[in-house]
Coordinates of C-alpha atoms and ligand atoms in Angstrom, one line a residue:
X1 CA 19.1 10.9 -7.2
X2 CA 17.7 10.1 -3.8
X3 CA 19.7 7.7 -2.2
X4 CA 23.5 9.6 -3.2
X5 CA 26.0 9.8 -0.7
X6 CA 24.1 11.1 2.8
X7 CA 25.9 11.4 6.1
X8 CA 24.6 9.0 9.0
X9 CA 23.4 10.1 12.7
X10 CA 23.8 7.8 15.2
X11 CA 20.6 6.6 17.0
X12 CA 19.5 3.9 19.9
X13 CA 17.2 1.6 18.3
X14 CA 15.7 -0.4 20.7
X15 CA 18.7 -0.4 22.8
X16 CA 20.7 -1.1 20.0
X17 CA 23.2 1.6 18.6
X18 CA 22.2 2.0 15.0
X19 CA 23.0 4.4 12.3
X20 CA 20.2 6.6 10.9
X21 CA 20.0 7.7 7.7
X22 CA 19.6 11.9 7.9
X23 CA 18.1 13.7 5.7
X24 CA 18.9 17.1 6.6
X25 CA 18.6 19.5 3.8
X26 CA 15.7 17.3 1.7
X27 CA 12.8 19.1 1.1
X28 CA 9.3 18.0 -0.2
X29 CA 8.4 19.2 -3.5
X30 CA 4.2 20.6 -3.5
X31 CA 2.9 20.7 -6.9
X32 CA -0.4 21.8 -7.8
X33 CA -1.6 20.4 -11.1
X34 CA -4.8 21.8 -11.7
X35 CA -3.9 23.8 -14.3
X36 CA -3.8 21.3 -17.4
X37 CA -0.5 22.4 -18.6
X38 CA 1.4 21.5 -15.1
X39 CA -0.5 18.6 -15.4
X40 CA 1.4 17.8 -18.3
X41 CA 4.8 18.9 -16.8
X42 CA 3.7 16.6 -14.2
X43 CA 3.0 13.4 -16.3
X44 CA 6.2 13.9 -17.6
X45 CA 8.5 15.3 -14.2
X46 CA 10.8 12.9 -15.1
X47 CA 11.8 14.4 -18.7
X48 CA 11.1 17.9 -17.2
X49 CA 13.7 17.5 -14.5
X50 CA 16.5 15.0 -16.5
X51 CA 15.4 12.4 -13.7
X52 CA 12.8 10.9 -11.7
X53 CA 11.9 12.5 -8.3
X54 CA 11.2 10.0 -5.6
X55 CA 7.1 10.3 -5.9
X56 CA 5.5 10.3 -2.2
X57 CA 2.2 10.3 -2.8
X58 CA -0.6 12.9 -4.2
X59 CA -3.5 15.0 -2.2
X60 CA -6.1 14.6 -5.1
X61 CA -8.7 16.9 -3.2
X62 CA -6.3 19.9 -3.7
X63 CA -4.5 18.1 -6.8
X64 CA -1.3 18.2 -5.0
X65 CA 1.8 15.9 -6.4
X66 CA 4.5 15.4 -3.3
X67 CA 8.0 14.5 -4.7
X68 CA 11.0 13.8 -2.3
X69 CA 14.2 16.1 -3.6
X70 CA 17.3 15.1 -2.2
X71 CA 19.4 18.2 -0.9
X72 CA 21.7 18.4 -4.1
X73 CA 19.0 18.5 -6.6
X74 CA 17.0 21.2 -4.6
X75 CA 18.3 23.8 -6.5
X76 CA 18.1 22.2 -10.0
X77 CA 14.9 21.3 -9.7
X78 CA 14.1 25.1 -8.5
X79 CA 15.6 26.3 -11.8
X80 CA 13.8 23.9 -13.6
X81 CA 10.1 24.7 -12.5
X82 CA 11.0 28.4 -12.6
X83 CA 11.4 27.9 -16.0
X84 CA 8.9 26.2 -16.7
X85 CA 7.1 29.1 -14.8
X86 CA 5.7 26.7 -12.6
X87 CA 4.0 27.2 -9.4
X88 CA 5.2 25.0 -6.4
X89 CA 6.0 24.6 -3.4
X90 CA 9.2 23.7 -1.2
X91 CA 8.7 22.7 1.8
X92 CA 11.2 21.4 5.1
X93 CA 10.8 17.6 5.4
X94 CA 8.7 16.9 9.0
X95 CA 11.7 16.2 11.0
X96 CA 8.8 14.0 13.1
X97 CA 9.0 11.7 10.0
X98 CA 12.7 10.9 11.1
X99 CA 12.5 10.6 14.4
X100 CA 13.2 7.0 15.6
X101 CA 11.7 5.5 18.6
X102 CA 13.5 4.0 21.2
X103 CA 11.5 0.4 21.0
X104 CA 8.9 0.2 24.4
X105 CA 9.6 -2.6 26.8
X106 CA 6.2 -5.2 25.3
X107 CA 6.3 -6.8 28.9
X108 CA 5.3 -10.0 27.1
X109 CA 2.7 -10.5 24.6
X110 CA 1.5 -8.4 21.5
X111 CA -2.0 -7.2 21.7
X112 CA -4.5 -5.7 19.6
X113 CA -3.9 -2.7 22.0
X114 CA 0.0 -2.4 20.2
X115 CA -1.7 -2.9 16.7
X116 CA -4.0 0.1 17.4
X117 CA -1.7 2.1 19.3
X118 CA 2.1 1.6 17.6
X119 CA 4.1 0.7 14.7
X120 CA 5.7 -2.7 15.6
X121 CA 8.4 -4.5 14.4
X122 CA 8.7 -7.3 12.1
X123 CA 9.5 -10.1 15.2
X124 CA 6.3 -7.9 17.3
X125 CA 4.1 -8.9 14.2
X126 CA 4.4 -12.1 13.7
X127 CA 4.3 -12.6 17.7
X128 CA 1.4 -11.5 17.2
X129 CA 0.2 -13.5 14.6
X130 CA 1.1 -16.5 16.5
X131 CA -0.4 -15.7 19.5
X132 CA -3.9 -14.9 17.0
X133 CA -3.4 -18.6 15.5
X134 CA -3.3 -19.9 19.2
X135 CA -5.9 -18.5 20.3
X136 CA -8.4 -19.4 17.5
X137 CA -6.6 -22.2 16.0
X138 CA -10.0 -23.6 14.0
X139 CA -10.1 -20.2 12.2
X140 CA -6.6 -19.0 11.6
X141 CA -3.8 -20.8 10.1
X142 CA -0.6 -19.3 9.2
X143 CA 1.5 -21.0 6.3
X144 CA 4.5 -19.7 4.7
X145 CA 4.6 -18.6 1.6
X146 CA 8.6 -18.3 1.1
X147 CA 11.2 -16.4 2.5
X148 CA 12.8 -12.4 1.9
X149 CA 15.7 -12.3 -0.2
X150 CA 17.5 -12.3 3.9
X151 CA 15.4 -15.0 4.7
X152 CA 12.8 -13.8 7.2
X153 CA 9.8 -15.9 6.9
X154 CA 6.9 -15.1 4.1
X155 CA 3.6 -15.7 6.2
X156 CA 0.2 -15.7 4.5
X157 CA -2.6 -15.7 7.5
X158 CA -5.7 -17.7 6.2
X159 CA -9.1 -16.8 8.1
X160 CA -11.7 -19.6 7.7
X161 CA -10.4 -21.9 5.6
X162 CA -12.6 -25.2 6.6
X163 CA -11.1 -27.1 3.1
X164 CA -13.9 -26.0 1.1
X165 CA -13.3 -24.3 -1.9
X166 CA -15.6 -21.1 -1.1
X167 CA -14.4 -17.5 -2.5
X168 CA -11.4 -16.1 -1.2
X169 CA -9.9 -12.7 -1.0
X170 CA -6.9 -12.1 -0.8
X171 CA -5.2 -9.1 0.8
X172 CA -1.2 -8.4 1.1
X173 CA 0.3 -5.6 2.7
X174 CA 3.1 -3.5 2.8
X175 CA 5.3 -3.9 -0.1
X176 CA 6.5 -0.5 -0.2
X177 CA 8.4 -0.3 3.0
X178 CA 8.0 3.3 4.6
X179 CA 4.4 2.7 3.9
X180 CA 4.0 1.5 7.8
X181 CA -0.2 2.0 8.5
X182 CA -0.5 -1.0 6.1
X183 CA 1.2 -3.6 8.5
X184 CA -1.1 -2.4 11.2
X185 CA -4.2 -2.2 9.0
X186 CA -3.1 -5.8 7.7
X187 CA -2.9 -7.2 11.2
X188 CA -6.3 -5.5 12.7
X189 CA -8.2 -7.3 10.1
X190 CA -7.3 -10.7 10.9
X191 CA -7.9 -10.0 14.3
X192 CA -11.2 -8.1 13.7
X193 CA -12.3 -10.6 11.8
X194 CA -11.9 -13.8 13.7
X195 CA -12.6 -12.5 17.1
X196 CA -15.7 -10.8 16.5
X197 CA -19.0 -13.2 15.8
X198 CA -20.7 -10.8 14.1
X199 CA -18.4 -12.1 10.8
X200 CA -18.6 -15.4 11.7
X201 CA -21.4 -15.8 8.9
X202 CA -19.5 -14.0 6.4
X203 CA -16.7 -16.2 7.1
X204 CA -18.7 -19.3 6.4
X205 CA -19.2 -18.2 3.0
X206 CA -15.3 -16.7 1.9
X207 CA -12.3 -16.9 2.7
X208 CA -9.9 -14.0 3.5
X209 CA -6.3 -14.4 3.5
X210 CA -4.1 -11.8 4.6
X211 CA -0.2 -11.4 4.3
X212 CA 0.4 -8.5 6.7
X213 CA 4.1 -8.1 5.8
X214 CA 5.3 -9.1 2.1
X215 CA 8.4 -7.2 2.6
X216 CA 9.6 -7.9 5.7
X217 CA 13.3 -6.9 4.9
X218 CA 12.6 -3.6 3.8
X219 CA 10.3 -2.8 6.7
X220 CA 13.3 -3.5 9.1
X221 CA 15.7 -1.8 7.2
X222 CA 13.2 1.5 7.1
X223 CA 12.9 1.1 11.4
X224 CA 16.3 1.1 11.7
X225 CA 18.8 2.1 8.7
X226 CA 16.3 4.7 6.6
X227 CA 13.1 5.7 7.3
X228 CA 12.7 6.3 3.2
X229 CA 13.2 3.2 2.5
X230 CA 10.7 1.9 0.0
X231 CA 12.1 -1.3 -2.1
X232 CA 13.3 -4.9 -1.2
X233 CA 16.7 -5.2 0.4
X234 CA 18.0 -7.9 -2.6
X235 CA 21.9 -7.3 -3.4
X236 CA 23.0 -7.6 -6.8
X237 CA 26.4 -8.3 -8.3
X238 CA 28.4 -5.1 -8.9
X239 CA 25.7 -3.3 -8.0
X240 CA 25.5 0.1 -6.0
X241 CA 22.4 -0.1 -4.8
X242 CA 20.4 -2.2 -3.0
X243 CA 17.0 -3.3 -4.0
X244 CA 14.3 -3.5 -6.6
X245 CA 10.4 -1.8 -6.2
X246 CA 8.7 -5.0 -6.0
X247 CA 5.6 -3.4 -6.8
X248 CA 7.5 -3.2 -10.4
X249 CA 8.6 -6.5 -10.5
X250 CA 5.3 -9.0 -11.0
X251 CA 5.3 -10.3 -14.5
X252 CA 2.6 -8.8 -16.3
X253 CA 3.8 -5.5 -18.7
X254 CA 7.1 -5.8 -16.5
X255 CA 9.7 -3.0 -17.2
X256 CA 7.2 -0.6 -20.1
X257 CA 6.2 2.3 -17.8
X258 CA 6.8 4.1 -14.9
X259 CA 9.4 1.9 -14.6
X260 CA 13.5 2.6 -14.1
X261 CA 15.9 -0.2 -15.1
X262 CA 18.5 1.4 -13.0
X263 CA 19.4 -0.3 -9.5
X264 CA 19.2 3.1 -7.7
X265 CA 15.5 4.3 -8.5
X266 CA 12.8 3.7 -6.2
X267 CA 11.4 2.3 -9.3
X268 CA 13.9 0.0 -10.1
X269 CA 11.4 -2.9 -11.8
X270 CA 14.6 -5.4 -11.1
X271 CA 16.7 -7.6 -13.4
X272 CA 13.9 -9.4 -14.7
X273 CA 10.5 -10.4 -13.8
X274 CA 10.1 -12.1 -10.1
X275 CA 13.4 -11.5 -9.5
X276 CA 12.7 -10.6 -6.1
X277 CA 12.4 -13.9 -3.7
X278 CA 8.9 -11.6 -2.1
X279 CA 7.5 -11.3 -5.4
X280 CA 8.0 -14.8 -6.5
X281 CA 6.4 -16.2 -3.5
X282 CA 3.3 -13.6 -3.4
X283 CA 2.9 -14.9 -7.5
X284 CA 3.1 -18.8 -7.0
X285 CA 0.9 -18.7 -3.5
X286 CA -1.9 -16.7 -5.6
X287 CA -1.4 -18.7 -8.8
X288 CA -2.0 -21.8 -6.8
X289 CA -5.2 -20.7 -6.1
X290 CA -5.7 -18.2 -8.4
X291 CA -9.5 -19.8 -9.3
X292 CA -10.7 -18.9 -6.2
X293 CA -9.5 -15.9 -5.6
X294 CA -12.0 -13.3 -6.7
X295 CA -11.2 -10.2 -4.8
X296 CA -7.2 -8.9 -4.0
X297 CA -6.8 -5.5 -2.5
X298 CA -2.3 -4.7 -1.6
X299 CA -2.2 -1.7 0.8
X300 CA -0.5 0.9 0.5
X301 CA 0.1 4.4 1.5
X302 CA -0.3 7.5 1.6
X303 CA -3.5 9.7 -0.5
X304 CA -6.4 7.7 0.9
X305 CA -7.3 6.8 -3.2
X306 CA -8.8 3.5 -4.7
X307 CA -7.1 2.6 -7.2
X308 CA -8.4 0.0 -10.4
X309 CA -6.8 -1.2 -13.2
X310 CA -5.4 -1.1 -15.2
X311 CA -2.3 0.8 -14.1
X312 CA 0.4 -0.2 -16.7
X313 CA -0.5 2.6 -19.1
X314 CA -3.1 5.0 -19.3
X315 CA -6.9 5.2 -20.8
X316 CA -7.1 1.6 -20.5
X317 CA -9.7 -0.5 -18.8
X318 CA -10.4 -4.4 -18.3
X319 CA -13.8 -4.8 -19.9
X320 CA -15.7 -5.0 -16.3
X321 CA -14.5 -1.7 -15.5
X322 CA -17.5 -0.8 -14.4
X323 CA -18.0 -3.4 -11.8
X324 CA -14.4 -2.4 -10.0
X325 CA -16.2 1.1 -10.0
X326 CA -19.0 0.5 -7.9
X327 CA -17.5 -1.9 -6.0
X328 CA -14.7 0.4 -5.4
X329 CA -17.5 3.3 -4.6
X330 CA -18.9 1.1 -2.5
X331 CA -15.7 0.6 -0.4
X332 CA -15.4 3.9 -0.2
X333 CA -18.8 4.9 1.2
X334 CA -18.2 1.9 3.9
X335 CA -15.0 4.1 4.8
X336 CA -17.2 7.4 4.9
X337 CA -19.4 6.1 7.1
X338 CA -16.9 5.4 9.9
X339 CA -15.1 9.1 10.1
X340 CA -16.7 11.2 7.0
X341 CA -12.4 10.7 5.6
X342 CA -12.6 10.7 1.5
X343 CA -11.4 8.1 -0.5
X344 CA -10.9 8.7 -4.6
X345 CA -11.8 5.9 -6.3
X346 CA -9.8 5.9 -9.9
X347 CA -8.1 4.0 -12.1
X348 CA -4.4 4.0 -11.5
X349 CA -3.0 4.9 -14.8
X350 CA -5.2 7.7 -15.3
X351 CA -5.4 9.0 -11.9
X352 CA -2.2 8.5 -10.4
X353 CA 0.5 7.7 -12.9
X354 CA 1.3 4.4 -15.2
X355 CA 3.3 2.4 -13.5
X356 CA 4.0 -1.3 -14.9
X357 CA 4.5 -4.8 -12.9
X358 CA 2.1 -4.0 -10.4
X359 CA 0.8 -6.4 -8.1
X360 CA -3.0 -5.2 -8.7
X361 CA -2.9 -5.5 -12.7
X362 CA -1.1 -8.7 -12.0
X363 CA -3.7 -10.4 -9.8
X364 CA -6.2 -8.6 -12.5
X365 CA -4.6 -10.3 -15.4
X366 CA -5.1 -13.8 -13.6
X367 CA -8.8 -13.5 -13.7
X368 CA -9.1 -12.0 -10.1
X369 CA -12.2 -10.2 -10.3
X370 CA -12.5 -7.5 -8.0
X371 CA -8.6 -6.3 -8.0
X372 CA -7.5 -3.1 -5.9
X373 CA -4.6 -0.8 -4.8
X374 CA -5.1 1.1 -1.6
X375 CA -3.8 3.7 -0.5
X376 CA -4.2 3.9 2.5
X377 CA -4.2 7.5 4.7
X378 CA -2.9 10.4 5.4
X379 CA -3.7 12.7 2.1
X380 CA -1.5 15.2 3.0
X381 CA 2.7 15.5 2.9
X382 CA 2.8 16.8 6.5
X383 CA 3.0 13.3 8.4
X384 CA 2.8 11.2 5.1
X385 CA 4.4 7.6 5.6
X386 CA 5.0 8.1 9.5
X387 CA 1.1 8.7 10.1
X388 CA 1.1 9.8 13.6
X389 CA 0.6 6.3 15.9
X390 CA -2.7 7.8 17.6
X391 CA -4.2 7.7 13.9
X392 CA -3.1 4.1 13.6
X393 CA -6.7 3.0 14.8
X394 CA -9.2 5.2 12.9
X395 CA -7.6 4.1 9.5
X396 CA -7.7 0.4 10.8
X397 CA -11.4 0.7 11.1
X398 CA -12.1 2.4 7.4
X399 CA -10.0 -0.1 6.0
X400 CA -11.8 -2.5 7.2
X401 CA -15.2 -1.5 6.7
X402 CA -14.1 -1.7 3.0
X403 CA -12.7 -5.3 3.1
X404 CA -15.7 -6.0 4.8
X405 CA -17.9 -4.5 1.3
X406 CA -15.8 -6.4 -0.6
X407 CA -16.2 -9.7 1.0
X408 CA -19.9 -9.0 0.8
X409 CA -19.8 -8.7 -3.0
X410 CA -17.8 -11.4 -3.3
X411 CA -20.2 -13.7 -1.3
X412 CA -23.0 -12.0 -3.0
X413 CA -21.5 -13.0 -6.6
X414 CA -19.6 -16.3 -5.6
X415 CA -20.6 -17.5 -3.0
X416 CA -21.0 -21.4 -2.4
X417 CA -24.4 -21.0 -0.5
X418 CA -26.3 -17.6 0.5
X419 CA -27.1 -16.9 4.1
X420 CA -29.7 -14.9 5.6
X421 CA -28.0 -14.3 8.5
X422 CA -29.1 -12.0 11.0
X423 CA -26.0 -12.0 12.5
X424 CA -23.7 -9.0 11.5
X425 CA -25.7 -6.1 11.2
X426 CA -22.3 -4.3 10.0
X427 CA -22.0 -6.4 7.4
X428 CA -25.9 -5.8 6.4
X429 CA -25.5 -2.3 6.6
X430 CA -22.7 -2.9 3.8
X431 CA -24.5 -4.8 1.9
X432 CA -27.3 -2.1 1.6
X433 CA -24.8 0.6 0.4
X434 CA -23.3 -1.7 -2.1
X435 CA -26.8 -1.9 -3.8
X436 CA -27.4 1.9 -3.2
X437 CA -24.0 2.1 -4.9
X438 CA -25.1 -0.2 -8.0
X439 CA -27.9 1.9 -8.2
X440 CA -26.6 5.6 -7.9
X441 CA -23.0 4.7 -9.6
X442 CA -22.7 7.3 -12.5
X443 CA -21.0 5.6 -15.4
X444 CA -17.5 6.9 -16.8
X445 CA -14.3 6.3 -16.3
X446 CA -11.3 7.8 -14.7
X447 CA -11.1 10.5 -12.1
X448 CA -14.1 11.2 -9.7
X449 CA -15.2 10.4 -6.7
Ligands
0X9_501 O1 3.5 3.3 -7.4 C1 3.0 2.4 -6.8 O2 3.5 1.3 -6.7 C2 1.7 2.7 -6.0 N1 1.7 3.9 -5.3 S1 2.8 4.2 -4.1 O3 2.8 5.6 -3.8 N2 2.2 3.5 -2.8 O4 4.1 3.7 -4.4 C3 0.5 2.6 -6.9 C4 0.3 1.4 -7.7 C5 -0.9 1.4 -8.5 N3 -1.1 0.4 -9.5 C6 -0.6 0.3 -10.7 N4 0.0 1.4 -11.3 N5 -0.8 -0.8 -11.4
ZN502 ZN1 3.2 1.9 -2.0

């Protein structure tokens, strides 16, 4: 599997000599499953192959699959999909993807201007979280939610909380590690958000709560051990591997499909439900307000898809399916409308793959209405997880155009008191599509966009 014995480089990480994970070698499996029958070998790679390739993420325009195959399996898997008389392609990893930046001298506070412009590190984040708080301290308050398994703070930012018990929703991000745009796109919302009056209304009316970084271990072990690295950092007894997939480990269908129960697979769904610290502080925090909580989007990357549930099997569908379809369409036509970039909206276990103990079926099975997986862009394999940082901004503005649609519906359907604001013209321009939406959605599920 992926993460056998690999040589180490040495690199400067912010001054710091660090060793690097190298992945010379690798190469990214293309597979295009258009034709139904390598669709099938698809859904089922992991029989195909005797073991499950480390899944990247998909380009569902040209109904791509991207696997990672680590440099010993190359030529298996070759064999394999020859056989199979399968058409693929193998292409060299980006070595951009591995190349580690020497950190940039902040000269003193964290801006919106290093959100937009740079991946930052876990300390750079929640500097700027604090300095966020302090500067509009009636409309931001950060609370910890619990610690990592190596005990960096849990923070959960909550935007407008006045003590009411108005609508929230609730968006965490980056709990798959390499998946870096989602920390920035978590952080430009709560700073979009509170600094601009133009949301001030929508505000009054819900809540949003944002945990930018629910796996703050992971994300610092992928900036400077292993830019691959996807799961928590937990160490278990005996064990040779580090880490479960905490997007495997929330306690609803835990450990059925799409799932490994071996340490060393990026799905490893852990030793039993919750195990991981992350996991069991993301489930209490929600659970204590679970009644409130009426839309939950986690962000992810890459494939720039909306995902619904549910995801823990396939050709199943809570029985308000179609609502989380024209919201979800709705999202999406909020994020054309910034750039013209495509978003699929489809449910997960049809569209992508099953995959059990997610955190969207999760928050779905707890009553929360309107619950989402994002992921979030590039589509294609060429830059994937290490989205070039001069992209970082354009994604943080779709992204939140479709927050934005969501808090709308959720005010629209929950909300303590209606406003007729004339305030945010964004927001009424939103609202407009969402009933355009409602009214153009074609029914059906599945696939489509
Ligand atoms: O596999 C995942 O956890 C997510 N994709 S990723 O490439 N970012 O790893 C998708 C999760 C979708 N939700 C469910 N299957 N419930
Ligand atoms: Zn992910």
């Amino acid at each position: 599997m992926l993460f056998q014995l690999v040589s180490l480089s040495v690199v400067f990480i912010g001054g710091i000599l660090a060793e690097y994970k190298n992945y010379d070698g690798f190469k990214i499996l293309e597979v295009n499953f258009q034709n139904p029958r390598v669709k099938k070998y698809v859904q089922e790679i992991d029989k195909n192959l005797g073991f499950m390739p480390d899944f990247l993420g998909e380009n569902w325009k040209q109904k791509q699959a991207h696997y990672f195959i680590d440099k010993d399996s190359v030529e298996k898997v070759r064999t394999n999909l020859d056989s199979h008389n399968i058409t693929y392609q193998m292409r060299d990893v980006n070595p951009q993807i591995f190349k580690v930046r020497k950190r940039r001298d902040l000269n003193g506070a964290v801006t919106i201007n290093d959100v937009n412009n740079r991946y930052l590190s876990y300390d750079e984040q929640m500097q700027f979280l604090n300095s966020i708080a302090q500067q509009y301290p009636d409309d931001v308050k950060l609370q910890k939610i619990g610690n990592s398994y190596e005990g960096r703070s849990l923070t959960a930012v909550r935007i407008g909380d006045d003590g009411s018990s108005k609508p929230i929703v609730w968006i965490d991000a980056g709990v798959h590690a390499r998946e870096w745009i989602s920390y920035n796109v978590a952080l430009y919302l709560v700073y979009t958000i509170v600094s601009q009056p133009a949301y001030r209304d929508l505000l009054n009316s819900v809540q949003l709560v944002v945990v930018p970084n629910t796996n703050p271990d992971g994300y610092e072990y992928s900036r400077t051990n292993d830019r691959m690295w996807r799961k928590t950092r937990s160490r278990f007894t005996n064990g040779r591997c580090a880490g479960a997939d905490a997007n495997r480990n929330y306690p609803f269908f835990w450990g059925t499909q799409g799932v490994s129960h071996s340490q060393c697979s990026e799905i490893y769904c852990g030793s039993r439900p919750q195990s991981e610290p992350e996991v069991m502080a993301l489930t209490n925090a929600i659970t204590r307000e679970e009644t409130r909580i009426k839309g939950y989007i986690a962000l992810h990357s890459y494939g720039q898809e909306i995902l619904y549930p549910w995801g823990h099997t396939m050709r199943t569908y809570p029985s308000d399916v179609q609502d989380l379809i024209t919201v979800g369409k709705a999202m999406a036509a909020a994020i054309r409308a910034v750039n013209n970039t495509d978003y699929n909206v489809v449910n997960s276990g049809d569209g992508l793959y099953p995959a059990a103990g997610a955190s969207d079926d999760w928050a779905k099975s707890r009553g929360i209405k309107y619950s989402y997986t994002i992921e979030l862009s590039p589509i294609d394999d060429y830059t994937g997880f290490s989205l070039p940082e001069d992209r970082i901004n354009q994604v943080c503005r779709e992204a939140f155009q479709a927050v934005q649609v969501l808090m709308i519906e959720v005010r629209s359907k929950f909300g303590l008191r209606q406003t007729t604001s004339s305030a945010a013209s964004a927001a009424a321009q939103s609202s407009l599509l969402l009933k355009r939406m409602r009214t153009s959605v074609s029914r059906g599920f599945g696939r489509g966009k």
